[in-house]
PDB file of C-alpha atoms in Angstrom:
ATOM      1  CA  MET A  30      43.214  -6.439 -95.216  1.00 44.00           C
ATOM      2  CA  LYS A  31      43.739  -2.903 -94.412  1.00 50.00           C
ATOM      3  CA  GLY A  32      43.338  -2.174 -91.011  1.00 53.00           C
ATOM      4  CA  GLN A  33      43.536  -5.595 -89.889  1.00 60.00           C
ATOM      5  CA  LYS A  34      46.881  -6.841 -87.937  1.00 66.00           C
ATOM      6  CA  LYS A  35      48.802  -9.398 -90.510  1.00 76.00           C
ATOM      7  CA  THR A  36      48.165 -12.877 -89.728  1.00 82.00           C
ATOM      8  CA  ASN A  37      51.136 -15.639 -88.682  1.00 94.00           C
ATOM      9  CA  LEU A  38      50.296 -17.695 -91.012  1.00 97.00           C
ATOM     10  CA  THR A  39      51.336 -17.920 -94.421  1.00 97.00           C
ATOM     11  CA  THR A  40      53.114 -19.434 -97.939  1.00 98.00           C
ATOM     12  CA  LEU A  41      56.353 -19.640 -99.296  1.00 97.00           C
ATOM     13  CA  CYS A  42      56.635 -21.641-102.366  1.00 98.00           C
ATOM     14  CA  TYR A  43      59.837 -22.467-104.698  1.00 98.00           C
ATOM     15  CA  LEU A  44      58.199 -22.555-108.498  1.00 98.00           C
ATOM     16  CA  GLU A  45      61.235 -25.358-110.108  1.00 98.00           C
ATOM     17  CA  ARG A  46      62.393 -25.294-113.854  1.00 97.00           C
ATOM     18  CA  ASP A  47      65.139 -26.691-115.730  1.00 97.00           C
ATOM     19  CA  GLY A  48      67.110 -27.251-112.437  1.00 97.00           C
ATOM     20  CA  LYS A  49      66.450 -24.377-111.292  1.00 98.00           C
ATOM     21  CA  TYR A  50      63.980 -22.197-108.178  1.00 98.00           C
ATOM     22  CA  LEU A  51      62.315 -19.185-108.797  1.00 97.00           C
ATOM     23  CA  MET A  52      63.598 -16.815-106.067  1.00 96.00           C
ATOM     24  CA  MET A  53      62.963 -13.034-105.535  1.00 93.00           C
ATOM     25  CA  HIS A  54      65.118 -10.697-103.752  1.00 92.00           C
ATOM     26  CA  ARG A  55      63.827  -8.969-101.514  1.00 73.00           C
ATOM     27  CA  VAL A  56      64.876  -5.057-102.036  1.00 66.00           C
ATOM     28  CA  LYS A  57      61.593  -2.986-102.958  1.00 64.00           C
ATOM     29  CA  LYS A  58      60.114  -2.479 -99.452  1.00 62.00           C
ATOM     30  CA  GLU A  59      61.727  -0.726 -96.540  1.00 67.00           C
ATOM     31  CA  HIS A  60      60.068  -2.251 -93.212  1.00 68.00           C
ATOM     32  CA  ASP A  61      60.531  -5.890 -94.609  1.00 62.00           C
ATOM     33  CA  ILE A  62      62.071  -8.625 -92.313  1.00 70.00           C
ATOM     34  CA  ASN A  63      63.644 -10.171 -94.956  1.00 65.00           C
ATOM     35  CA  ARG A  64      65.283  -7.358 -96.727  1.00 65.00           C
ATOM     36  CA  ASP A  65      68.208  -7.984 -99.035  1.00 76.00           C
ATOM     37  CA  LYS A  66      67.473 -11.655 -98.295  1.00 87.00           C
ATOM     38  CA  TRP A  67      66.344 -14.364-101.334  1.00 93.00           C
ATOM     39  CA  VAL A  68      63.239 -16.093-100.635  1.00 93.00           C
ATOM     40  CA  GLY A  69      60.482 -17.580-102.741  1.00 96.00           C
ATOM     41  CA  VAL A  70      56.963 -16.338-103.492  1.00 96.00           C
ATOM     42  CA  GLY A  71      53.896 -16.245-101.194  1.00 95.00           C
ATOM     43  CA  GLY A  72      53.197 -14.008 -98.467  1.00 93.00           C
ATOM     44  CA  HIS A  73      50.191 -14.046 -95.405  1.00 95.00           C
ATOM     45  CA  PHE A  74      47.034 -15.448 -95.662  1.00 97.00           C
ATOM     46  CA  GLU A  75      43.848 -13.354 -95.771  1.00 96.00           C
ATOM     47  CA  PRO A  76      40.993 -13.918 -93.652  1.00 95.00           C
ATOM     48  CA  ASP A  77      39.312 -17.358 -94.280  1.00 95.00           C
ATOM     49  CA  GLU A  78      41.798 -19.011 -96.805  1.00 97.00           C
ATOM     50  CA  THR A  79      43.489 -22.389 -96.724  1.00 98.00           C
ATOM     51  CA  PRO A  80      46.696 -22.726 -97.303  1.00 98.00           C
ATOM     52  CA  GLU A  81      46.277 -23.549-100.933  1.00 98.00           C
ATOM     53  CA  GLU A  82      44.118 -20.580-102.010  1.00 98.00           C
ATOM     54  CA  CYS A  83      46.610 -18.674-100.162  1.00 98.00           C
ATOM     55  CA  LEU A  84      49.352 -20.325-102.602  1.00 98.00           C
ATOM     56  CA  LEU A  85      47.845 -20.034-105.559  1.00 98.00           C
ATOM     57  CA  ARG A  86      47.081 -16.367-104.785  1.00 98.00           C
ATOM     58  CA  GLU A  87      50.311 -15.239-103.679  1.00 96.00           C
ATOM     59  CA  VAL A  88      52.010 -16.824-106.413  1.00 97.00           C
ATOM     60  CA  CYS A  89      49.871 -15.547-109.273  1.00 97.00           C
ATOM     61  CA  GLU A  90      49.657 -11.952-107.847  1.00 95.00           C
ATOM     62  CA  GLU A  91      53.744 -12.276-107.027  1.00 94.00           C
ATOM     63  CA  THR A  92      54.878 -13.521-110.503  1.00 96.00           C
ATOM     64  CA  GLY A  93      51.379 -13.959-113.080  1.00 96.00           C
ATOM     65  CA  LEU A  94      52.029 -17.830-113.058  1.00 97.00           C
ATOM     66  CA  MET A  95      49.108 -20.247-112.002  1.00 98.00           C
ATOM     67  CA  LEU A  96      49.734 -23.467-110.293  1.00 98.00           C
ATOM     68  CA  ASP A  97      49.053 -26.318-112.132  1.00 98.00           C
ATOM     69  CA  ARG A  98      51.438 -28.987-109.802  1.00 98.00           C
ATOM     70  CA  PHE A  99      52.312 -28.717-106.741  1.00 98.00           C
ATOM     71  CA  ALA A 100      53.246 -30.140-103.145  1.00 98.00           C
ATOM     72  CA  LEU A 101      53.355 -29.285 -99.733  1.00 98.00           C
ATOM     73  CA  ARG A 102      56.470 -29.742 -98.730  1.00 98.00           C
ATOM     74  CA  GLY A 103      57.015 -28.833 -94.866  1.00 98.00           C
ATOM     75  CA  ILE A 104      55.460 -26.491 -92.133  1.00 98.00           C
ATOM     76  CA  ILE A 105      58.074 -23.978 -90.645  1.00 98.00           C
ATOM     77  CA  THR A 106      58.235 -22.437 -87.331  1.00 98.00           C
ATOM     78  CA  PHE A 107      60.149 -19.316 -87.312  1.00 95.00           C
ATOM     79  CA  MET A 108      60.614 -17.550 -84.185  1.00 96.00           C
ATOM     80  CA  SER A 109      62.233 -14.362 -83.383  1.00 93.00           C
ATOM     81  CA  ASP A 110      62.497 -12.018 -80.974  1.00 93.00           C
ATOM     82  CA  LYS A 111      62.054  -9.399 -83.392  1.00 89.00           C
ATOM     83  CA  TRP A 112      58.715 -10.383 -85.004  1.00 88.00           C
ATOM     84  CA  GLN A 113      55.748 -12.731 -83.992  1.00 91.00           C
ATOM     85  CA  THR A 114      55.573 -16.462 -84.623  1.00 96.00           C
ATOM     86  CA  GLU A 115      55.245 -17.366 -88.082  1.00 95.00           C
ATOM     87  CA  TYR A 116      53.903 -20.849 -88.953  1.00 98.00           C
ATOM     88  CA  MET A 117      55.223 -21.375 -92.989  1.00 98.00           C
ATOM     89  CA  PHE A 118      53.790 -23.645 -95.641  1.00 98.00           C
ATOM     90  CA  LEU A 119      56.340 -24.567 -97.670  1.00 98.00           C
ATOM     91  CA  TYR A 120      55.676 -25.393-101.563  1.00 98.00           C
ATOM     92  CA  THR A 121      57.120 -26.231-104.756  1.00 98.00           C
ATOM     93  CA  ALA A 122      55.288 -26.303-107.852  1.00 98.00           C
ATOM     94  CA  ASP A 123      57.004 -28.008-111.425  1.00 98.00           C
ATOM     95  CA  ARG A 124      53.786 -26.870-113.652  1.00 98.00           C
ATOM     96  CA  PHE A 125      52.698 -23.816-113.855  1.00 98.00           C
ATOM     97  CA  HIS A 126      51.124 -21.666-116.761  1.00 97.00           C
ATOM     98  CA  GLY A 127      50.621 -17.671-117.252  1.00 96.00           C
ATOM     99  CA  ASP A 128      52.100 -14.693-118.370  1.00 94.00           C
ATOM    100  CA  PHE A 129      55.504 -14.163-115.839  1.00 94.00           C
ATOM    101  CA  ILE A 130      55.293 -10.729-115.409  1.00 90.00           C
ATOM    102  CA  GLY A 131      59.243 -10.144-115.773  1.00 83.00           C
ATOM    103  CA  ARG A 132      62.156  -9.835-113.311  1.00 77.00           C
ATOM    104  CA  ASP A 133      61.400  -6.159-111.860  1.00 79.00           C
ATOM    105  CA  ALA A 134      57.202  -6.042-112.400  1.00 81.00           C
ATOM    106  CA  CYS A 135      56.856  -7.737-108.694  1.00 80.00           C
ATOM    107  CA  ARG A 136      56.186  -4.911-105.893  1.00 79.00           C
ATOM    108  CA  GLU A 137      57.549  -6.988-103.557  1.00 81.00           C
ATOM    109  CA  GLY A 138      61.084  -7.391-105.052  1.00 87.00           C
ATOM    110  CA  THR A 139      63.614  -8.353-107.891  1.00 90.00           C
ATOM    111  CA  LEU A 140      62.432 -12.354-109.047  1.00 95.00           C
ATOM    112  CA  GLU A 141      65.579 -14.567-110.665  1.00 94.00           C
ATOM    113  CA  TRP A 142      65.698 -18.005-111.861  1.00 97.00           C
ATOM    114  CA  VAL A 143      68.574 -18.782-109.451  1.00 97.00           C
ATOM    115  CA  ASP A 144      70.658 -22.309-109.835  1.00 97.00           C
ATOM    116  CA  LYS A 145      69.548 -25.018-106.820  1.00 97.00           C
ATOM    117  CA  ASP A 146      73.013 -25.394-106.190  1.00 94.00           C
ATOM    118  CA  ALA A 147      74.025 -21.933-106.425  1.00 97.00           C
ATOM    119  CA  VAL A 148      70.825 -20.484-103.671  1.00 96.00           C
ATOM    120  CA  TYR A 149      73.237 -21.468-101.180  1.00 96.00           C
ATOM    121  CA  ASP A 150      75.688 -19.036-102.017  1.00 95.00           C
ATOM    122  CA  LEU A 151      72.949 -16.337-102.011  1.00 96.00           C
ATOM    123  CA  PRO A 152      72.481 -13.947 -98.863  1.00 94.00           C
ATOM    124  CA  ILE A 153      69.398 -16.482 -97.162  1.00 95.00           C
ATOM    125  CA  TRP A 154      68.241 -16.708 -93.690  1.00 94.00           C
ATOM    126  CA  GLU A 155      70.615 -20.062 -92.077  1.00 96.00           C
ATOM    127  CA  GLY A 156      67.168 -21.883 -91.690  1.00 97.00           C
ATOM    128  CA  ASP A 157      66.163 -21.591 -95.297  1.00 96.00           C
ATOM    129  CA  LYS A 158      69.629 -23.787 -96.411  1.00 97.00           C
ATOM    130  CA  ILE A 159      68.440 -26.471 -93.886  1.00 98.00           C
ATOM    131  CA  PHE A 160      65.090 -26.447 -95.743  1.00 97.00           C
ATOM    132  CA  PHE A 161      66.355 -26.143 -99.240  1.00 97.00           C
ATOM    133  CA  ARG A 162      68.471 -29.640 -98.098  1.00 97.00           C
ATOM    134  CA  LEU A 163      65.554 -31.231 -96.933  1.00 98.00           C
ATOM    135  CA  MET A 164      63.535 -30.529-100.133  1.00 97.00           C
ATOM    136  CA  ARG A 165      66.715 -31.643-102.290  1.00 96.00           C
ATOM    137  CA  GLU A 166      66.758 -35.436-100.218  1.00 96.00           C
ATOM    138  CA  GLN A 167      63.335 -35.189-101.434  1.00 95.00           C
ATOM    139  CA  ARG A 168      62.254 -35.356 -97.328  1.00 96.00           C
ATOM    140  CA  PRO A 169      58.391 -36.481 -97.018  1.00 95.00           C
ATOM    141  CA  VAL A 170      56.348 -33.434 -95.062  1.00 98.00           C
ATOM    142  CA  PHE A 171      58.447 -32.518 -92.678  1.00 98.00           C
ATOM    143  CA  SER A 172      58.030 -29.530 -89.507  1.00 98.00           C
ATOM    144  CA  LEU A 173      61.180 -27.567 -89.507  1.00 98.00           C
ATOM    145  CA  LYS A 174      61.174 -24.850 -86.276  1.00 98.00           C
ATOM    146  CA  LEU A 175      64.084 -22.287 -86.492  1.00 98.00           C
ATOM    147  CA  ARG A 176      64.458 -19.912 -83.785  1.00 98.00           C
ATOM    148  CA  TYR A 177      66.253 -16.614 -84.684  1.00 96.00           C
ATOM    149  CA  VAL A 178      68.187 -13.990 -82.168  1.00 97.00           C
ATOM    150  CA  GLY A 179      68.551 -10.943 -84.521  1.00 91.00           C
ATOM    151  CA  ASP A 180      69.603 -12.679 -87.700  1.00 90.00           C
ATOM    152  CA  THR A 181      71.131 -15.283 -85.594  1.00 95.00           C
ATOM    153  CA  LEU A 182      69.576 -19.045 -85.529  1.00 98.00           C
ATOM    154  CA  VAL A 183      70.251 -19.934 -82.089  1.00 98.00           C
ATOM    155  CA  GLU A 184      67.578 -22.917 -82.115  1.00 98.00           C
ATOM    156  CA  LYS A 185      66.076 -25.677 -84.792  1.00 98.00           C
ATOM    157  CA  ALA A 186      64.069 -28.896 -83.954  1.00 98.00           C
ATOM    158  CA  LEU A 187      62.928 -31.526 -87.123  1.00 98.00           C
ATOM    159  CA  ASP A 188      60.090 -33.345 -86.432  1.00 98.00           C
ATOM    160  CA  GLY A 189      59.958 -32.576 -82.606  1.00 97.00           C
ATOM    161  CA  ARG A 190      63.966 -33.154 -82.420  1.00 98.00           C
ATOM    162  CA  ALA A 191      66.365 -30.410 -81.342  1.00 97.00           C
ATOM    163  CA  PHE A 192      69.324 -31.180 -83.900  1.00 95.00           C
TER     164      PHE A 192
END
């Protein structure tokens, strides 16, 4: 995809194991909108990929793991004054196999299993706290709009309703 502009369609996945999420501390890329934040694994769609194809490819590339069972949890619309609007398909996965590449082998950041309750204490986007709560509540597939000015969340809407 070199030379092509990245699509604004992305996937994000939180692998689950023993009450923990696999998280990535984004510290390896210089110009990264997620720099120093903790996020899940995932990335941009390649041409003609479905959300599931992107999910499976990105998780394997970043972790070495192949997903056996995953679920779409929500669609997040990220808006910002600093980057183009991004439409993110949010997944969780609780069955997977393969050879985990290890904590430091990912080129995007450092991978670490984090207790689900401890996620809120990490430097994460304010809007991420909202979708973590929705996932914890086992909310059916949701649509979440998050608009930022700089790093400040200034607008949020769940299933088309501001809150």
